[in-house]
Short mmCIF file of N, CA and C in Angstrom, two decimals:
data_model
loop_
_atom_site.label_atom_id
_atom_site.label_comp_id
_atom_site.label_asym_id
_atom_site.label_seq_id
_atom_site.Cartn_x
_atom_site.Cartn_y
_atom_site.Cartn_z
N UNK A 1 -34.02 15.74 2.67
CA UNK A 1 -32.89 16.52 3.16
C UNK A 1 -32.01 16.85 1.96
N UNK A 2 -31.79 18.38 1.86
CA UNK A 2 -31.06 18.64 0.82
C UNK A 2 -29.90 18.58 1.02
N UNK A 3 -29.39 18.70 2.54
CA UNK A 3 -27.90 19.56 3.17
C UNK A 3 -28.34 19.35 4.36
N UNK A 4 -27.24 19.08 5.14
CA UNK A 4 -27.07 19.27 6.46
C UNK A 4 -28.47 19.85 7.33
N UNK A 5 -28.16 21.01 7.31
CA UNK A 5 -29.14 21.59 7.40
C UNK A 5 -30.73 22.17 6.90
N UNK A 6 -31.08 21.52 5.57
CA UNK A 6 -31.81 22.35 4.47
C UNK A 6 -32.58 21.01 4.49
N UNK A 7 -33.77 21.30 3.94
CA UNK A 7 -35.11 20.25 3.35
C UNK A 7 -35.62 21.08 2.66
N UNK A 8 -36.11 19.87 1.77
CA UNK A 8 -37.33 20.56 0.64
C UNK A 8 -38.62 19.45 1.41
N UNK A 9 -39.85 19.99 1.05
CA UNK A 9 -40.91 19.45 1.45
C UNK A 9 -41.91 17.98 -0.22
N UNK A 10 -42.52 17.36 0.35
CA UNK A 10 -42.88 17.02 -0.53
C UNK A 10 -42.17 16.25 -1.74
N UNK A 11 -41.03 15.72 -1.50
CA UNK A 11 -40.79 15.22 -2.45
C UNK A 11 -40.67 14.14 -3.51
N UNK A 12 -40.60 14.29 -4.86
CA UNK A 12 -41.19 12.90 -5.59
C UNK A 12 -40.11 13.01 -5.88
N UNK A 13 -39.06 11.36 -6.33
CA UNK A 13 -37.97 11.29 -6.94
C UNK A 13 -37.65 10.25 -8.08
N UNK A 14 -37.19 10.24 -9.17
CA UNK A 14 -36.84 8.90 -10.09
C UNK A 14 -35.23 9.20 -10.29
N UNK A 15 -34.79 8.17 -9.83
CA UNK A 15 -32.96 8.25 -9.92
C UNK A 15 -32.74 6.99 -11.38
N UNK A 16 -32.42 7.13 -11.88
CA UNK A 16 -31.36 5.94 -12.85
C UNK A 16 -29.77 6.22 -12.88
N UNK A 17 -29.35 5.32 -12.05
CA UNK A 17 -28.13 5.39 -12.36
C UNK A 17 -27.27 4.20 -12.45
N UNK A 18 -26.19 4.57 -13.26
CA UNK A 18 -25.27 3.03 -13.58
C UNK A 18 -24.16 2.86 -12.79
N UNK A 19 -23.60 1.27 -13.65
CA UNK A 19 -22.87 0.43 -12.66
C UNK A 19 -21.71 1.01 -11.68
N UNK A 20 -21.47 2.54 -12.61
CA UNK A 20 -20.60 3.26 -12.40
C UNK A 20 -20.70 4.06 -11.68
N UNK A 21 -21.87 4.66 -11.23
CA UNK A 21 -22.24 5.61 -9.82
C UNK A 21 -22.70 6.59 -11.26
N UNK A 22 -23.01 6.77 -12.50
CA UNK A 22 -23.17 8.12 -13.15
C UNK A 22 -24.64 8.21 -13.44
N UNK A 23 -25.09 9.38 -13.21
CA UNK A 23 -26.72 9.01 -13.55
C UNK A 23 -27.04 9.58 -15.01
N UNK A 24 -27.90 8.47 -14.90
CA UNK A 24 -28.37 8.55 -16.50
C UNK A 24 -29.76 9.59 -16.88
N UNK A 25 -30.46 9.36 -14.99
CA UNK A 25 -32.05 10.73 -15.84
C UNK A 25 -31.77 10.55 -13.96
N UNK A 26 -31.91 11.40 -13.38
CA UNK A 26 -32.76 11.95 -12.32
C UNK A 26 -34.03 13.14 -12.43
N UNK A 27 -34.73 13.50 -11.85
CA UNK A 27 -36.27 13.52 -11.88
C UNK A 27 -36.54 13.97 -10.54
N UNK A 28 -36.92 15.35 -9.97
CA UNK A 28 -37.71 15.64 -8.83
C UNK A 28 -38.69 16.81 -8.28
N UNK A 29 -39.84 16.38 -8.28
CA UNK A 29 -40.36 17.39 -7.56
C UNK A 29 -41.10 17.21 -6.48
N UNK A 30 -40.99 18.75 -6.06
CA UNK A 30 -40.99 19.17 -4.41
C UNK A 30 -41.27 20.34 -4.03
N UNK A 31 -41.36 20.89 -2.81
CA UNK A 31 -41.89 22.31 -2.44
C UNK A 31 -40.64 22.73 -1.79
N UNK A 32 -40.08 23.59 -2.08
CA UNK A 32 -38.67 24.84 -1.62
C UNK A 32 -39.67 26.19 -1.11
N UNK A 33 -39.67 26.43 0.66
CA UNK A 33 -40.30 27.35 0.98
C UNK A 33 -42.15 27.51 0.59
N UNK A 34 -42.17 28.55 -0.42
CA UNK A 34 -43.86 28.90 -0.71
C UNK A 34 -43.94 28.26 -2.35
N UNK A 35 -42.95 27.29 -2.77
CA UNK A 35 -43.36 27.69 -4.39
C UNK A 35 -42.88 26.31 -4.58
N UNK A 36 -43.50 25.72 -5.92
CA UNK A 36 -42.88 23.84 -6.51
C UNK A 36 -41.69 24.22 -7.02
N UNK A 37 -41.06 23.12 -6.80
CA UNK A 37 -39.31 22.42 -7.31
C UNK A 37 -39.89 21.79 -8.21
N UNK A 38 -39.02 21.79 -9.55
CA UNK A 38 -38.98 20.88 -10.56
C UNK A 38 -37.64 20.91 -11.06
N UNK A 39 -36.84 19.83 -10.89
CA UNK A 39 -35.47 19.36 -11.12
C UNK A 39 -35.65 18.12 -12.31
N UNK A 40 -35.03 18.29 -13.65
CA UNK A 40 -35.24 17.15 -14.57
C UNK A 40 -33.65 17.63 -15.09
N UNK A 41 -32.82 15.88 -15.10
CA UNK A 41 -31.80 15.94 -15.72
C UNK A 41 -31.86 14.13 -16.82
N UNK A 42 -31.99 14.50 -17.66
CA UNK A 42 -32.61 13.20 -18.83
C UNK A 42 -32.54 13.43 -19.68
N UNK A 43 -32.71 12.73 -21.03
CA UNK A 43 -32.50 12.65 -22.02
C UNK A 43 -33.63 13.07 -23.02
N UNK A 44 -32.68 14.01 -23.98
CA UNK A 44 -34.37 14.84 -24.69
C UNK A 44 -34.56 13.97 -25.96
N UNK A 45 -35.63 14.06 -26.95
CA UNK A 45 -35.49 13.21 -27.56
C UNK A 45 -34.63 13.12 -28.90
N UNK A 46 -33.30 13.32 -28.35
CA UNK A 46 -32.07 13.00 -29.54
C UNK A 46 -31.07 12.43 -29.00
N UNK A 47 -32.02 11.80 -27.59
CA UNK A 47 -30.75 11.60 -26.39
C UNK A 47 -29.63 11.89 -25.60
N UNK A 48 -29.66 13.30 -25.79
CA UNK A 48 -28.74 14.22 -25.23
C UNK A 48 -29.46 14.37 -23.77
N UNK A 49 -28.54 14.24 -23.11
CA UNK A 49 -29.18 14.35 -21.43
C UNK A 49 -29.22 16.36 -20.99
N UNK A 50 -30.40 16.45 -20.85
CA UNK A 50 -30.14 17.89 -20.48
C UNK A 50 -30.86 18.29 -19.24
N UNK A 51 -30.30 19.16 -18.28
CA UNK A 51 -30.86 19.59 -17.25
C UNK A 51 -31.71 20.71 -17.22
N UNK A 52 -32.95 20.56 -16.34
CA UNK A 52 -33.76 21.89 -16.33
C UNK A 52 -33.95 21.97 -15.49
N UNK A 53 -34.23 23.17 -14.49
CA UNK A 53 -34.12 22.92 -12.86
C UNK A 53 -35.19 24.75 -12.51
N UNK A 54 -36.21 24.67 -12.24
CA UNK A 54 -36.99 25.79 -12.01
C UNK A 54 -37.49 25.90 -10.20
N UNK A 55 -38.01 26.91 -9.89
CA UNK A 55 -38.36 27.00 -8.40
C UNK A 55 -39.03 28.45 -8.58
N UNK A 56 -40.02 27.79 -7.74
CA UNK A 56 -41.22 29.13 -7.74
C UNK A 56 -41.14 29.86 -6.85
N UNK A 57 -40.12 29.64 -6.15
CA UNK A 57 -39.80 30.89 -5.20
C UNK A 57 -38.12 30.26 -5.01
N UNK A 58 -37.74 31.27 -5.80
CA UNK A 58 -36.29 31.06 -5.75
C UNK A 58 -35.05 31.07 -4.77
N UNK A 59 -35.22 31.77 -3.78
CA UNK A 59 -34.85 32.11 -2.53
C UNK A 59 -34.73 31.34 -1.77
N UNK A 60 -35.79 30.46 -1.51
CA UNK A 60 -36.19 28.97 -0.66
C UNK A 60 -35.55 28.11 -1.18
N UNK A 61 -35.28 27.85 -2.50
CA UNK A 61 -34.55 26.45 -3.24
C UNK A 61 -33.20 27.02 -3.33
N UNK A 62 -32.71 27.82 -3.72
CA UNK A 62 -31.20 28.28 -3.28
C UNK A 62 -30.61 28.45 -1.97
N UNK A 63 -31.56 28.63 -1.20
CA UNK A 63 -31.03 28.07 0.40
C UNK A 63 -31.56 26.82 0.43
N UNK A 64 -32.11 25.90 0.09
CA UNK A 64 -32.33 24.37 0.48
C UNK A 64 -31.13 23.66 -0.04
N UNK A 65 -30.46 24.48 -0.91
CA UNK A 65 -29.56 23.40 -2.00
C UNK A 65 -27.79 24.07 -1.62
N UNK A 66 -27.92 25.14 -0.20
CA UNK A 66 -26.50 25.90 -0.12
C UNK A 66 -26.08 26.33 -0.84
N UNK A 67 -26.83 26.96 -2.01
CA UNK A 67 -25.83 27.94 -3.22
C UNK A 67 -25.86 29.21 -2.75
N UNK A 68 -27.09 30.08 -1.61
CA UNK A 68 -27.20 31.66 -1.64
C UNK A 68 -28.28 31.18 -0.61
N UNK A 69 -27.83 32.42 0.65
CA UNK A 69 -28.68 32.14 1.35
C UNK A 69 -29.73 33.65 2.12
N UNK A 70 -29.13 34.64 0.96
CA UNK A 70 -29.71 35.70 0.94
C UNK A 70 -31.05 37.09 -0.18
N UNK A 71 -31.30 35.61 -0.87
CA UNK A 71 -32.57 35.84 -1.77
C UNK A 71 -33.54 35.49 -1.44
N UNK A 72 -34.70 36.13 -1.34
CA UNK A 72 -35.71 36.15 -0.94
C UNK A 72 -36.77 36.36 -2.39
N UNK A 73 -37.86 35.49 -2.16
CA UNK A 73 -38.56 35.24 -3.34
C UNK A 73 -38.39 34.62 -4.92
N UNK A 74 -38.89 35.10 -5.77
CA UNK A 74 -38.42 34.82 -7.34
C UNK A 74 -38.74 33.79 -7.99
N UNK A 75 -38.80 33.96 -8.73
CA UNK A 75 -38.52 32.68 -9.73
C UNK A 75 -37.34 32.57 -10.61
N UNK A 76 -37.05 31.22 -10.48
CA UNK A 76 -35.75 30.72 -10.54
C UNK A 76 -35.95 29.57 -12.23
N UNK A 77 -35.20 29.90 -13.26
CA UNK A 77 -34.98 29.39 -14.15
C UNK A 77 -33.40 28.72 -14.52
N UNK A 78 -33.51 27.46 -14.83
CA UNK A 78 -31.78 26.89 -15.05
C UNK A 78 -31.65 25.99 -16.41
N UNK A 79 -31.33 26.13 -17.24
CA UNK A 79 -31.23 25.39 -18.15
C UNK A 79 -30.05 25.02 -19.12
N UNK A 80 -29.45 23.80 -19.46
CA UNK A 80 -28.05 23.37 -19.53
C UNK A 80 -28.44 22.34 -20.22
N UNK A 81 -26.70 22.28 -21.44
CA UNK A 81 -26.80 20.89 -22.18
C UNK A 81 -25.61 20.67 -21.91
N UNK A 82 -25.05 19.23 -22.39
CA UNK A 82 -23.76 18.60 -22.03
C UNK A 82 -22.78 19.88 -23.21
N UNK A 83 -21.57 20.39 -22.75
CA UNK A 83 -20.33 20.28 -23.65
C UNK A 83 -20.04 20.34 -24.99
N UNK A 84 -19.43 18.72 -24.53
CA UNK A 84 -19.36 18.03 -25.51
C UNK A 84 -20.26 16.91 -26.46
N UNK A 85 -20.01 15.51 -25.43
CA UNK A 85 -20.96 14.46 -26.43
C UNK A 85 -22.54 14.13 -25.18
N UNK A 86 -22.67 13.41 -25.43
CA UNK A 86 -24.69 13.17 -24.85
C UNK A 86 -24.12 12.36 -23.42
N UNK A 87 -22.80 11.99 -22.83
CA UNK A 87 -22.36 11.70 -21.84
C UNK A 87 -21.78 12.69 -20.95
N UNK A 88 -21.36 13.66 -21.31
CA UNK A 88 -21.01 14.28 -20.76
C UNK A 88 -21.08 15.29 -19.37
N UNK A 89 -20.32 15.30 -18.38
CA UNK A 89 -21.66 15.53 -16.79
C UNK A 89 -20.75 16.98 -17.14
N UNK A 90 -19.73 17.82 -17.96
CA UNK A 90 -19.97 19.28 -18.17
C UNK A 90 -20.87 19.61 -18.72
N UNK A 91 -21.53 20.94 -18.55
CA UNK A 91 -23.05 21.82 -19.16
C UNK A 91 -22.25 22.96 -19.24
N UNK A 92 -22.67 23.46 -20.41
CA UNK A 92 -23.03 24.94 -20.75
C UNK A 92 -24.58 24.93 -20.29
N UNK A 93 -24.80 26.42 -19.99
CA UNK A 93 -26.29 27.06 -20.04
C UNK A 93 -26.49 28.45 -19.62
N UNK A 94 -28.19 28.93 -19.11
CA UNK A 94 -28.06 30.21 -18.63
C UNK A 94 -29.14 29.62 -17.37
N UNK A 95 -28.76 30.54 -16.41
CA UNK A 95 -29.84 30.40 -15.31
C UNK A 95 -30.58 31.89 -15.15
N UNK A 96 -31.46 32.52 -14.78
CA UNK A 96 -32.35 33.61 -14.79
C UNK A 96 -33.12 33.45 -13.19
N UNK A 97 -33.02 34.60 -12.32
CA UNK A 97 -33.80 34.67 -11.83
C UNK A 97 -34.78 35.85 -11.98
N UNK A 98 -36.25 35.98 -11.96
CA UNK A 98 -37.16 37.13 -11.79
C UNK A 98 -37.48 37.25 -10.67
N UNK A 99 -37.75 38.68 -10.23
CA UNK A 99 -38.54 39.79 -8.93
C UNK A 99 -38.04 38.69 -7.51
N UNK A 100 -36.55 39.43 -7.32
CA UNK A 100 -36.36 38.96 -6.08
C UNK A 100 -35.87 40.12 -5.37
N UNK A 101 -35.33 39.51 -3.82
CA UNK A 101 -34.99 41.01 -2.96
C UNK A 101 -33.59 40.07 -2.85
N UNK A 102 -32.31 40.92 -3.08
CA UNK A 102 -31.39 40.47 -1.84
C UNK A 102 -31.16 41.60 -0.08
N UNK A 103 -31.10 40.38 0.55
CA UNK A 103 -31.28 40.93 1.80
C UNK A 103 -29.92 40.27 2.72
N UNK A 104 -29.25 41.10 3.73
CA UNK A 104 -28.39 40.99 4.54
C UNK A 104 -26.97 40.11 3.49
N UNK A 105 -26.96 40.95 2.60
CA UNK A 105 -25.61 40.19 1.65
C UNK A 105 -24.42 41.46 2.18
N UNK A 106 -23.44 41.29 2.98
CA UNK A 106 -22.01 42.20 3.92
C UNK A 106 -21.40 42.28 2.62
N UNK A 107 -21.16 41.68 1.33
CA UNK A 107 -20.28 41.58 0.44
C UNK A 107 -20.83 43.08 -0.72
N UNK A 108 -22.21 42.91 -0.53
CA UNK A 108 -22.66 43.82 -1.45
C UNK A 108 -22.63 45.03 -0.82
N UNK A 109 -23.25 45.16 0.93
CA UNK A 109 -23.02 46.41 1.31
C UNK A 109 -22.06 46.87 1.60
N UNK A 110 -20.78 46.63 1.36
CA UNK A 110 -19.32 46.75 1.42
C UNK A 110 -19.43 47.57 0.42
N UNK A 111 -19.75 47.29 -0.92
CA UNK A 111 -19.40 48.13 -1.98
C UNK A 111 -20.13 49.43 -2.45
N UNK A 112 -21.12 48.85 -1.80
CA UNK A 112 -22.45 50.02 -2.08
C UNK A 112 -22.21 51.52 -1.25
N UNK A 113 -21.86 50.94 0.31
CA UNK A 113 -21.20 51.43 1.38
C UNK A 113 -19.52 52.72 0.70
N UNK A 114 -19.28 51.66 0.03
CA UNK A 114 -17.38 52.49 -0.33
C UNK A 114 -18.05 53.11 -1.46
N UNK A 115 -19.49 53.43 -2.37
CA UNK A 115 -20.01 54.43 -3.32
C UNK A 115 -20.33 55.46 -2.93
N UNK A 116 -20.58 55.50 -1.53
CA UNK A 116 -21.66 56.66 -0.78
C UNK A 116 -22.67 56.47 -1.51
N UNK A 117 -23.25 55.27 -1.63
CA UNK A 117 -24.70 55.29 -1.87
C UNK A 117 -25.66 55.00 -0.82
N UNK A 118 -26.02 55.76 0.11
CA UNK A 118 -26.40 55.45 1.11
C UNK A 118 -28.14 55.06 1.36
N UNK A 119 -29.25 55.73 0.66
CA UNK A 119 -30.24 55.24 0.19
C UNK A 119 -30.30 54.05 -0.38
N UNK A 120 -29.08 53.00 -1.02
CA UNK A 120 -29.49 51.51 -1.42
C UNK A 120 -29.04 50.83 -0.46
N UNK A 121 -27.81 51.54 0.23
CA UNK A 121 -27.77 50.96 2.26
C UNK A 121 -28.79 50.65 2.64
N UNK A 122 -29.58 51.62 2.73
CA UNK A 122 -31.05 51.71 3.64
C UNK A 122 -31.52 50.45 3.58
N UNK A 123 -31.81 50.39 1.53
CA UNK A 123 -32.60 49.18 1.47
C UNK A 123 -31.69 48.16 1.56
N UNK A 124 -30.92 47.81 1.06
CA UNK A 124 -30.54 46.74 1.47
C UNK A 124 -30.52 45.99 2.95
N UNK A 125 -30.71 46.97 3.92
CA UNK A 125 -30.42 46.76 5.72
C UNK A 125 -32.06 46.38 5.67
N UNK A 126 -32.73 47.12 5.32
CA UNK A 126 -34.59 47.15 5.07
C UNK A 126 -35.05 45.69 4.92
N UNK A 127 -35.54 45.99 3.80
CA UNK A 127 -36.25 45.36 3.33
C UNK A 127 -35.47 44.56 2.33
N UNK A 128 -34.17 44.96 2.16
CA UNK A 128 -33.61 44.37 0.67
C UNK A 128 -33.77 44.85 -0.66
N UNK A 129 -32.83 44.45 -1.00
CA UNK A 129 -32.95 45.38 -2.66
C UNK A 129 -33.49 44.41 -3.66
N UNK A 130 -34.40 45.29 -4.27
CA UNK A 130 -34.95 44.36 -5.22
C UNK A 130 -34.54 44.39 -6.66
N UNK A 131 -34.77 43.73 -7.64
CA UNK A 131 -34.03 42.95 -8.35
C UNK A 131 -35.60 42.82 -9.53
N UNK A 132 -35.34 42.80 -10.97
CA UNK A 132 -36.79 42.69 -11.59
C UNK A 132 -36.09 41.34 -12.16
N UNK A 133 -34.48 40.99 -12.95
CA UNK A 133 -33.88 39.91 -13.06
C UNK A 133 -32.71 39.88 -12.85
N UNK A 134 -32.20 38.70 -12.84
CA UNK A 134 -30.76 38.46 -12.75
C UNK A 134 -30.99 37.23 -13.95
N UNK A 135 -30.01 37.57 -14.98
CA UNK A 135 -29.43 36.47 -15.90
C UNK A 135 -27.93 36.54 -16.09
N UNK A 136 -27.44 34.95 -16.58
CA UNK A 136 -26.19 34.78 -16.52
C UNK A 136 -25.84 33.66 -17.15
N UNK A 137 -25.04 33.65 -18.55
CA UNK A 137 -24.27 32.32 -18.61
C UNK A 137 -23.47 31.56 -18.01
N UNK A 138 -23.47 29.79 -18.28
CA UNK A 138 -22.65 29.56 -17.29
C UNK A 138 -22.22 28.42 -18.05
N UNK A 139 -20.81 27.78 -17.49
CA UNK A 139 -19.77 26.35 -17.93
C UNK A 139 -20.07 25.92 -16.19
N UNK A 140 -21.03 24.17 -16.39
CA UNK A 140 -20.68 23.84 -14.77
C UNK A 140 -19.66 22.72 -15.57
N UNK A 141 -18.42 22.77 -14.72
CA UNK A 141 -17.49 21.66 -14.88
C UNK A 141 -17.14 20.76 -13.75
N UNK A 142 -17.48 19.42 -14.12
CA UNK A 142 -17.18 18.47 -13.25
C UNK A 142 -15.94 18.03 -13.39
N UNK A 143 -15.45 17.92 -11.43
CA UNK A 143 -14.07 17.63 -11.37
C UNK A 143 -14.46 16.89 -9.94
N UNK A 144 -14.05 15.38 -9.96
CA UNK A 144 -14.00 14.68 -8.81
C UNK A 144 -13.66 15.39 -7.35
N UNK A 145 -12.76 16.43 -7.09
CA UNK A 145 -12.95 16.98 -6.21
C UNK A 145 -13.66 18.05 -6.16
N UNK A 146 -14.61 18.74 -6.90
CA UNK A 146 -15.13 19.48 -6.48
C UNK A 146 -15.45 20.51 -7.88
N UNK A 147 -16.69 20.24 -8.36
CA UNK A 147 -17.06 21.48 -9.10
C UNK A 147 -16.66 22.86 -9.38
N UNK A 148 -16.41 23.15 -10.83
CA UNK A 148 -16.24 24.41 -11.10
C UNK A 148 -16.97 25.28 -12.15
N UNK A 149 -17.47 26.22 -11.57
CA UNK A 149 -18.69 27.12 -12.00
C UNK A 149 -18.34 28.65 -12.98
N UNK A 150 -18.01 28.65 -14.01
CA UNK A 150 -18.19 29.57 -14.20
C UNK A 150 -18.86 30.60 -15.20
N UNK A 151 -19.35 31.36 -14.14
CA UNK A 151 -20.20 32.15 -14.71
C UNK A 151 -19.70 33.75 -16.25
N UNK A 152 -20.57 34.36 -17.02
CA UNK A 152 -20.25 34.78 -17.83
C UNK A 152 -21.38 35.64 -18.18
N UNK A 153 -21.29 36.41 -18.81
CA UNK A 153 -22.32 37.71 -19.58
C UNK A 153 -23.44 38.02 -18.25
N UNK A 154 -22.93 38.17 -16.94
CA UNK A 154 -24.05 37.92 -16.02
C UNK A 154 -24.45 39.54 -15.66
N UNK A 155 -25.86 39.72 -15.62
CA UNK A 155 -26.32 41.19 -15.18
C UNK A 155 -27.68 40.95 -14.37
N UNK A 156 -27.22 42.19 -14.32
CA UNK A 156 -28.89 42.22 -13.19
C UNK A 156 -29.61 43.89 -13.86
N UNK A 157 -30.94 43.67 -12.59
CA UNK A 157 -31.94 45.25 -13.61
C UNK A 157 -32.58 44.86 -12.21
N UNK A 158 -32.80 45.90 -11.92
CA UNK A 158 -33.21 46.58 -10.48
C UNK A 158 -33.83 48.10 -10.43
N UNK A 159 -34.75 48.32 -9.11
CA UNK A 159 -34.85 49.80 -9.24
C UNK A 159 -33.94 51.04 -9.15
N UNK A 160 -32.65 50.47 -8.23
CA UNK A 160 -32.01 51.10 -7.46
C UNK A 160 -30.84 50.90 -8.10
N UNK A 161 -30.31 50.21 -8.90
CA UNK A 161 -28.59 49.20 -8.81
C UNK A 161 -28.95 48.26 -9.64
N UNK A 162 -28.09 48.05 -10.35
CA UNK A 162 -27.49 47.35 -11.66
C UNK A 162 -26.54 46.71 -11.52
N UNK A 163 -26.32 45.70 -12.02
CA UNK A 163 -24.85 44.86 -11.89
C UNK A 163 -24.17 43.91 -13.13
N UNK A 164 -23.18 44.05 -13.62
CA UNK A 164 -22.79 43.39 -14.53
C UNK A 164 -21.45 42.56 -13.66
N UNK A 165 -21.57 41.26 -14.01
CA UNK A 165 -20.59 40.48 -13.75
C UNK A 165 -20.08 39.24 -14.34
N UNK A 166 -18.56 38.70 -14.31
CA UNK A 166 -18.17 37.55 -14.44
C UNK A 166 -17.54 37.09 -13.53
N UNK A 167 -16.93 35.66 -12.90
CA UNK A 167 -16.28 35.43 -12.47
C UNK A 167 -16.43 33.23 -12.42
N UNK A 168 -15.62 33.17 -11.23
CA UNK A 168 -15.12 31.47 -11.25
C UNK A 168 -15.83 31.37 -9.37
N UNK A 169 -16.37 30.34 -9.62
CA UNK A 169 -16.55 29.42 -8.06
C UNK A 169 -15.93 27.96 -8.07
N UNK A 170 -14.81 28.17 -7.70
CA UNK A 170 -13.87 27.28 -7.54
C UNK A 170 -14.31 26.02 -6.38
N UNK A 171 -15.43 25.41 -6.09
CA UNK A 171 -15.67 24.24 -4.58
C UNK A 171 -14.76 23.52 -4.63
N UNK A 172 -13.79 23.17 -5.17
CA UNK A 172 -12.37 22.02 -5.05
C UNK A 172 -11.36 23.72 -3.97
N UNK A 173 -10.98 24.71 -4.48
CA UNK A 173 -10.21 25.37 -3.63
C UNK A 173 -11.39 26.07 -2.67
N UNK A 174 -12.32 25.98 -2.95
CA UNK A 174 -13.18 26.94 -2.12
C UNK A 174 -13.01 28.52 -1.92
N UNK A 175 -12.93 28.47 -3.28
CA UNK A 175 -12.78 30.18 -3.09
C UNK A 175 -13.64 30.93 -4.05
N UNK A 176 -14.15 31.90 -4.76
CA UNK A 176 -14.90 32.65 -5.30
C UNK A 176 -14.29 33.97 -5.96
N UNK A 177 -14.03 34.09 -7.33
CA UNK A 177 -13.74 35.11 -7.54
C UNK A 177 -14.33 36.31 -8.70
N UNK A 178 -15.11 37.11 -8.24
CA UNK A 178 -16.03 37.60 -9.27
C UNK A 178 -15.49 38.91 -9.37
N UNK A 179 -15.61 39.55 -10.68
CA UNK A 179 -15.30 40.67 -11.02
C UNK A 179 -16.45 41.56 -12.11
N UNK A 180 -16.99 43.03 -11.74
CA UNK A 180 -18.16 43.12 -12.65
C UNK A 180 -18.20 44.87 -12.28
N UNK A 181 -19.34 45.19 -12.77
CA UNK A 181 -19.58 46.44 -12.48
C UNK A 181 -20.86 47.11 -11.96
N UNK A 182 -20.78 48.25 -10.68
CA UNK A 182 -21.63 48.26 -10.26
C UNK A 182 -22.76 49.76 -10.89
N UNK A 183 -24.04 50.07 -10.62
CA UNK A 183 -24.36 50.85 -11.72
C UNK A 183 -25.83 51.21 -11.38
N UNK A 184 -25.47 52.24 -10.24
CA UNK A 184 -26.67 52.87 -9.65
C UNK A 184 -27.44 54.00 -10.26
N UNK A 185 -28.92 53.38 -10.32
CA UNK A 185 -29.84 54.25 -10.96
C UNK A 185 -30.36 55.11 -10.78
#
């Protein structure tokens, strides 16, 4: 059980963690939808703990884990080092997804909608718009109440629509604020 609601299938796990509740290497794989989970957060060999987190169908592991629950397919790339020192639970990194669709996202057809672009309406209501990548830097910062995400240099490449963006995901206020540009082809 990932969430409330969400499971991954199949899964293998190695936890180490100390006296303190902080983990030192977690380790898992598993099946998200049609494709393997591989989640590794451990120490490389200079002992810097770094996270790598992939999914062969990206769509399925971003809804198992409540980050996005409107991607369909992909492959999903995440990769992050501490900050500062080899303790550290802040990461810099970039995450990448390849050849996905987004489908039934109200936030995107809001805007697409106020372009008069009405052919990426279509698809988006369709079949979904597809997507060849999405990449994006990111700062995850840990804060006892609640993680803060933010993202940086983030774009997308599509057939239809392009997107450049930055913004903050605030889970301590629960709010989201992204700002970017949109850039139909």
């Amino acid at each position: 059980r990932t969430s409330d609601a969400s499971t991954v299938q199949y899964a293998k796990m190695y936890v180490d963690i100390d006296g303190k509740g902080r983990f030192n290497q977690l380790e898992m794989d598993a099946i998200a939808g049609q494709g393997d989970l591989y989640l590794r957060y451990k120490p490389n060999n200079q002992g810097v703990r770094t996270f790598r987190f992939e999914a062969d169908d990206a769509g399925a592991a971003l809804n198992a884990f409540e980050v996005y629950s409107n991607i369909r397919g992909g492959k999903l790339v995440v990769y992050a080092e501490p900050i500062n020192d080899v303790y550290d639970r802040n990461l810099i990194g970039v995450a990448q997804i390849t050849d996905f669709r987004v489908v039934n996202a109200p936030s995107l057809a809001k805007l697409i909608s106020a372009l008069s672009l009405p052919g990426i309406l279509n698809a988006l209501d369709n079949d979904g718009l597809g997507f060849s990548k999405l990449e994006a830097n990111f700062d995850w910062l840990y804060r006892p109440q609640g993680a803060l995400l933010v993202l940086k240099n983030g774009r997308t490449s599509g057939n239809s629509l392009g997107l450049t963006f930055d913004g903050v995901f605030d889970n301590a206020a629960g709010s989201v604020d992204v700002s970017g540009t949109i850039i139909p082809l």
